[in-house]
CSV table of N, CA and C in Angstrom, one decimal:
chain,number,residue,atom,x,y,z
A,183,ASN,N,0.8,-1.2,0.0
A,183,ASN,CA,0.0,0.0,0.0
A,183,ASN,C,0.9,1.3,0.0
A,184,ILE,N,2.0,1.2,0.7
A,184,ILE,CA,2.8,2.4,0.8
A,184,ILE,C,3.5,2.6,-0.6
A,185,GLN,N,3.9,1.6,-1.3
A,185,GLN,CA,4.5,1.7,-2.6
A,185,GLN,C,3.5,2.2,-3.6
A,186,LYS,N,2.2,2.0,-3.4
A,186,LYS,CA,1.2,2.4,-4.4
A,186,LYS,C,1.0,3.9,-4.2
A,187,SER,N,1.3,4.5,-3.1
A,187,SER,CA,1.1,5.9,-2.8
A,187,SER,C,2.0,6.7,-3.7
A,188,THR,N,1.5,7.8,-4.2
A,188,THR,CA,2.3,8.7,-5.0
A,188,THR,C,3.2,9.7,-4.2
A,189,LYS,N,3.0,9.6,-2.9
A,189,LYS,CA,3.8,10.5,-1.9
A,189,LYS,C,5.2,10.0,-1.7
A,190,PHE,N,5.5,8.7,-2.0
A,190,PHE,CA,6.8,8.2,-1.6
A,190,PHE,C,7.4,7.5,-2.8
A,191,LYS,N,8.8,7.6,-2.9
A,191,LYS,CA,9.5,6.8,-3.9
A,191,LYS,C,9.6,5.4,-3.4
A,192,ALA,N,9.8,4.5,-4.3
A,192,ALA,CA,9.9,3.0,-3.9
A,192,ALA,C,10.8,2.8,-2.8
A,193,THR,N,12.0,3.4,-2.8
A,193,THR,CA,13.0,3.1,-1.7
A,193,THR,C,12.5,3.6,-0.4
A,194,ARG,N,11.9,4.8,-0.4
A,194,ARG,CA,11.3,5.3,0.9
A,194,ARG,C,10.2,4.5,1.4
A,195,ALA,N,9.3,4.0,0.5
A,195,ALA,CA,8.2,3.2,0.9
A,195,ALA,C,8.7,1.9,1.5
A,196,THR,N,9.8,1.3,0.9
A,196,THR,CA,10.4,0.1,1.5
A,196,THR,C,10.9,0.3,2.9
A,197,MET,N,11.6,1.5,3.1
A,197,MET,CA,12.2,1.8,4.4
A,197,MET,C,11.1,2.0,5.4
A,198,ILE,N,10.0,2.6,5.0
A,198,ILE,CA,8.9,2.8,6.0
A,198,ILE,C,8.3,1.4,6.3
A,199,ALA,N,8.1,0.6,5.4
A,199,ALA,CA,7.5,-0.7,5.6
A,199,ALA,C,8.4,-1.6,6.5
A,200,ARG,N,9.7,-1.5,6.3
A,200,ARG,CA,10.7,-2.2,7.1
A,200,ARG,C,10.6,-1.7,8.6
A,201,THR,N,10.6,-0.4,8.7
A,201,THR,CA,10.6,0.2,10.0
A,201,THR,C,9.3,-0.2,10.8
A,202,GLU,N,8.2,-0.1,10.2
A,202,GLU,CA,6.9,-0.5,10.8
A,202,GLU,C,6.9,-2.0,11.2
A,203,THR,N,7.4,-2.8,10.3
A,203,THR,CA,7.4,-4.2,10.6
A,203,THR,C,8.3,-4.5,11.7
A,204,HIS,N,9.5,-3.9,11.8
A,204,HIS,CA,10.4,-4.1,12.8
A,204,HIS,C,9.8,-3.6,14.2
A,205,GLN,N,9.1,-2.5,14.2
A,205,GLN,CA,8.5,-2.0,15.4
A,205,GLN,C,7.4,-3.0,15.9
A,206,ALA,N,6.7,-3.6,15.0
A,206,ALA,CA,5.6,-4.5,15.4
A,206,ALA,C,6.3,-5.8,15.9
A,207,MET,N,7.3,-6.2,15.3
A,207,MET,CA,8.0,-7.4,15.8
A,207,MET,C,8.6,-7.2,17.2
A,208,ASN,N,9.2,-6.0,17.4
A,208,ASN,CA,9.8,-5.7,18.7
A,208,ASN,C,8.7,-5.6,19.8
A,209,TYR,N,7.5,-5.0,19.5
A,209,TYR,CA,6.4,-5.0,20.4
A,209,TYR,C,6.0,-6.4,20.8
A,210,GLY,N,5.8,-7.2,19.8
A,210,GLY,CA,5.4,-8.6,20.1
A,210,GLY,C,6.3,-9.3,20.9
A,211,ASN,N,7.6,-9.2,20.7
A,211,ASN,CA,8.6,-9.9,21.5
A,211,ASN,C,8.6,-9.3,22.9
A,212,GLN,N,8.4,-8.0,23.1
A,212,GLN,CA,8.4,-7.5,24.4
A,212,GLN,C,7.2,-8.0,25.2
A,213,GLU,N,6.0,-8.1,24.5
A,213,GLU,CA,4.8,-8.6,25.2
A,213,GLU,C,5.0,-10.1,25.6
A,214,ILE,N,5.6,-10.9,24.7
A,214,ILE,CA,5.9,-12.3,25.1
A,214,ILE,C,6.8,-12.4,26.3
A,215,ALA,N,7.9,-11.5,26.3
A,215,ALA,CA,8.8,-11.6,27.4
A,215,ALA,C,8.1,-11.2,28.7
A,216,LYS,N,7.2,-10.3,28.7
A,216,LYS,CA,6.4,-9.9,29.9
A,216,LYS,C,5.5,-11.1,30.3
A,217,LYS,N,4.9,-11.8,29.4
A,217,LYS,CA,4.0,-12.9,29.8
A,217,LYS,C,4.8,-14.1,30.3
A,218,LEU,N,6.1,-14.2,30.0
A,218,LEU,CA,6.9,-15.3,30.5
A,218,LEU,C,7.2,-15.1,31.9
A,219,ASP,N,7.0,-13.9,32.4
A,219,ASP,CA,7.2,-13.6,33.8
A,219,ASP,C,8.7,-13.9,34.2
A,220,LEU,N,9.6,-13.4,33.4
A,220,LEU,CA,11.0,-13.6,33.7
A,220,LEU,C,11.4,-12.6,34.8
A,221,LYS,N,12.4,-13.0,35.6
A,221,LYS,CA,12.8,-12.2,36.7
A,221,LYS,C,13.4,-10.8,36.3
A,222,SER,N,14.3,-10.8,35.4
A,222,SER,CA,15.0,-9.5,35.0
A,222,SER,C,15.2,-9.5,33.5
A,223,PRO,N,14.1,-9.4,32.7
A,223,PRO,CA,14.2,-9.5,31.3
A,223,PRO,C,15.0,-8.2,30.7
A,224,VAL,N,15.8,-8.4,29.7
A,224,VAL,CA,16.5,-7.3,29.1
A,224,VAL,C,16.2,-7.4,27.6
A,225,LYS,N,16.5,-6.2,27.0
A,225,LYS,CA,16.5,-6.2,25.5
A,225,LYS,C,17.8,-5.7,25.1
A,226,GLU,N,18.3,-6.1,23.9
A,226,GLU,CA,19.6,-5.8,23.4
A,226,GLU,C,19.5,-5.2,22.0
A,227,TRP,N,20.3,-4.1,21.8
A,227,TRP,CA,20.3,-3.4,20.6
A,227,TRP,C,21.2,-4.2,19.6
A,228,ILE,N,20.7,-4.6,18.5
A,228,ILE,CA,21.5,-5.3,17.5
A,228,ILE,C,21.5,-4.6,16.2
A,229,SER,N,22.6,-4.1,15.8
A,229,SER,CA,22.7,-3.3,14.6
A,229,SER,C,23.0,-4.2,13.4
A,230,ALA,N,22.6,-3.8,12.2
A,230,ALA,CA,22.8,-4.5,11.0
A,230,ALA,C,24.3,-4.6,10.7
A,231,MET,N,25.1,-3.6,11.1
A,231,MET,CA,26.5,-3.6,10.9
A,231,MET,C,26.9,-3.6,9.4
A,232,ASP,N,26.1,-2.9,8.6
A,232,ASP,CA,26.4,-2.9,7.1
A,232,ASP,C,26.7,-1.4,6.7
A,233,ASP,N,26.9,-1.2,5.5
A,233,ASP,CA,27.2,0.1,5.0
A,233,ASP,C,26.1,1.1,5.1
A,234,ARG,N,24.8,0.7,5.4
A,234,ARG,CA,23.7,1.6,5.6
A,234,ARG,C,23.5,2.0,7.0
A,235,SER,N,24.2,1.3,8.0
A,235,SER,CA,24.0,1.6,9.4
A,235,SER,C,24.6,2.9,9.8
A,236,ARG,N,23.9,3.7,10.5
A,236,ARG,CA,24.4,4.9,11.1
A,236,ARG,C,25.4,4.6,12.1
A,237,GLY,N,26.4,5.5,12.2
A,237,GLY,CA,27.5,5.3,13.2
A,237,GLY,C,27.0,5.2,14.6
A,238,TRP,N,26.0,6.0,15.0
A,238,TRP,CA,25.5,6.0,16.3
A,238,TRP,C,24.7,4.7,16.6
A,239,HIS,N,24.1,4.1,15.5
A,239,HIS,CA,23.5,2.8,15.7
A,239,HIS,C,24.5,1.7,15.9
A,240,ILE,N,25.6,1.8,15.2
A,240,ILE,CA,26.6,0.8,15.3
A,240,ILE,C,27.2,0.9,16.7
A,241,SER,N,27.4,2.1,17.2
A,241,SER,CA,28.0,2.3,18.6
A,241,SER,C,27.1,1.7,19.7
A,242,MET,N,25.8,1.6,19.4
A,242,MET,CA,24.8,1.0,20.4
A,242,MET,C,24.8,-0.5,20.3
A,243,ASN,N,25.4,-1.1,19.3
A,243,ASN,CA,25.4,-2.6,19.2
A,243,ASN,C,25.8,-3.3,20.5
A,244,GLY,N,25.0,-4.2,20.9
A,244,GLY,CA,25.3,-5.0,22.1
A,244,GLY,C,24.8,-4.3,23.4
A,245,THR,N,24.3,-3.1,23.3
A,245,THR,CA,23.8,-2.4,24.5
A,245,THR,C,22.6,-3.1,25.1
A,246,LYS,N,22.5,-3.3,26.4
A,246,LYS,CA,21.4,-3.9,27.0
A,246,LYS,C,20.7,-3.0,28.0
A,247,VAL,N,19.4,-3.0,28.0
A,247,VAL,CA,18.6,-2.2,28.9
A,247,VAL,C,17.4,-3.1,29.4
A,248,GLY,N,16.8,-2.7,30.5
A,248,GLY,CA,15.7,-3.5,31.0
A,248,GLY,C,14.5,-3.4,30.0
A,249,ILE,N,13.7,-4.4,30.1
A,249,ILE,CA,12.6,-4.6,29.1
A,249,ILE,C,11.7,-3.4,29.0
A,250,ASP,N,11.5,-2.6,30.1
A,250,ASP,CA,10.6,-1.5,30.0
A,250,ASP,C,11.4,-0.2,29.9
A,251,GLU,N,12.7,-0.2,29.7
A,251,GLU,CA,13.5,1.0,29.6
A,251,GLU,C,13.7,1.3,28.1
A,252,GLN,N,14.0,2.6,27.8
A,252,GLN,CA,14.2,3.0,26.5
A,252,GLN,C,15.7,3.1,26.3
A,253,PHE,N,16.2,2.8,25.0
A,253,PHE,CA,17.6,2.9,24.7
A,253,PHE,C,17.8,4.4,24.6
A,254,LYS,N,19.0,4.9,25.1
A,254,LYS,CA,19.4,6.3,25.0
A,254,LYS,C,20.5,6.3,23.9
A,255,VAL,N,20.2,7.0,22.8
A,255,VAL,CA,21.1,7.0,21.7
A,255,VAL,C,21.6,8.4,21.5
A,256,LEU,N,22.9,8.5,21.5
A,256,LEU,CA,23.6,9.8,21.3
A,256,LEU,C,23.8,10.0,19.8
A,257,THR,N,23.1,11.1,19.3
A,257,THR,CA,23.3,11.3,17.8
A,257,THR,C,24.1,12.6,17.6
A,258,PRO,N,24.7,12.8,16.5
A,258,PRO,CA,25.5,14.0,16.3
A,258,PRO,C,24.7,15.3,16.1
A,259,THR,N,23.5,15.2,15.7
A,259,THR,CA,22.7,16.4,15.5
A,259,THR,C,21.8,16.7,16.7
A,260,ALA,N,21.2,15.7,17.3
A,260,ALA,CA,20.2,16.0,18.3
A,260,ALA,C,20.7,15.7,19.7
A,261,GLY,N,21.9,15.3,19.9
A,261,GLY,CA,22.4,14.9,21.2
A,261,GLY,C,21.7,13.7,21.7
A,262,MET,N,21.4,13.6,22.9
A,262,MET,CA,20.8,12.3,23.5
A,262,MET,C,19.4,12.2,23.0
A,263,MET,N,19.0,11.1,22.4
A,263,MET,CA,17.6,10.8,22.0
A,263,MET,C,17.2,9.5,22.6
A,264,GLN,N,15.9,9.4,22.8
A,264,GLN,CA,15.3,8.2,23.3
A,264,GLN,C,14.5,7.5,22.2
């Protein structure tokens, strides 16, 4: 549906679809982890580590936070972002 829109080029539509799919997958994984009633569940940032990865995403690779915490990402333009 995004690709059919005249508002986005095909590459942008693909990126939006990937982002939304990834967010849905992360949400599902987080809900499953909560239902498992784990004592101290964590989530880990895993970067693609390819030529498209932003430097600040690569620097986050392997960072772990509690399941209900947000990752804090330092970007060159916005400073600390959540």
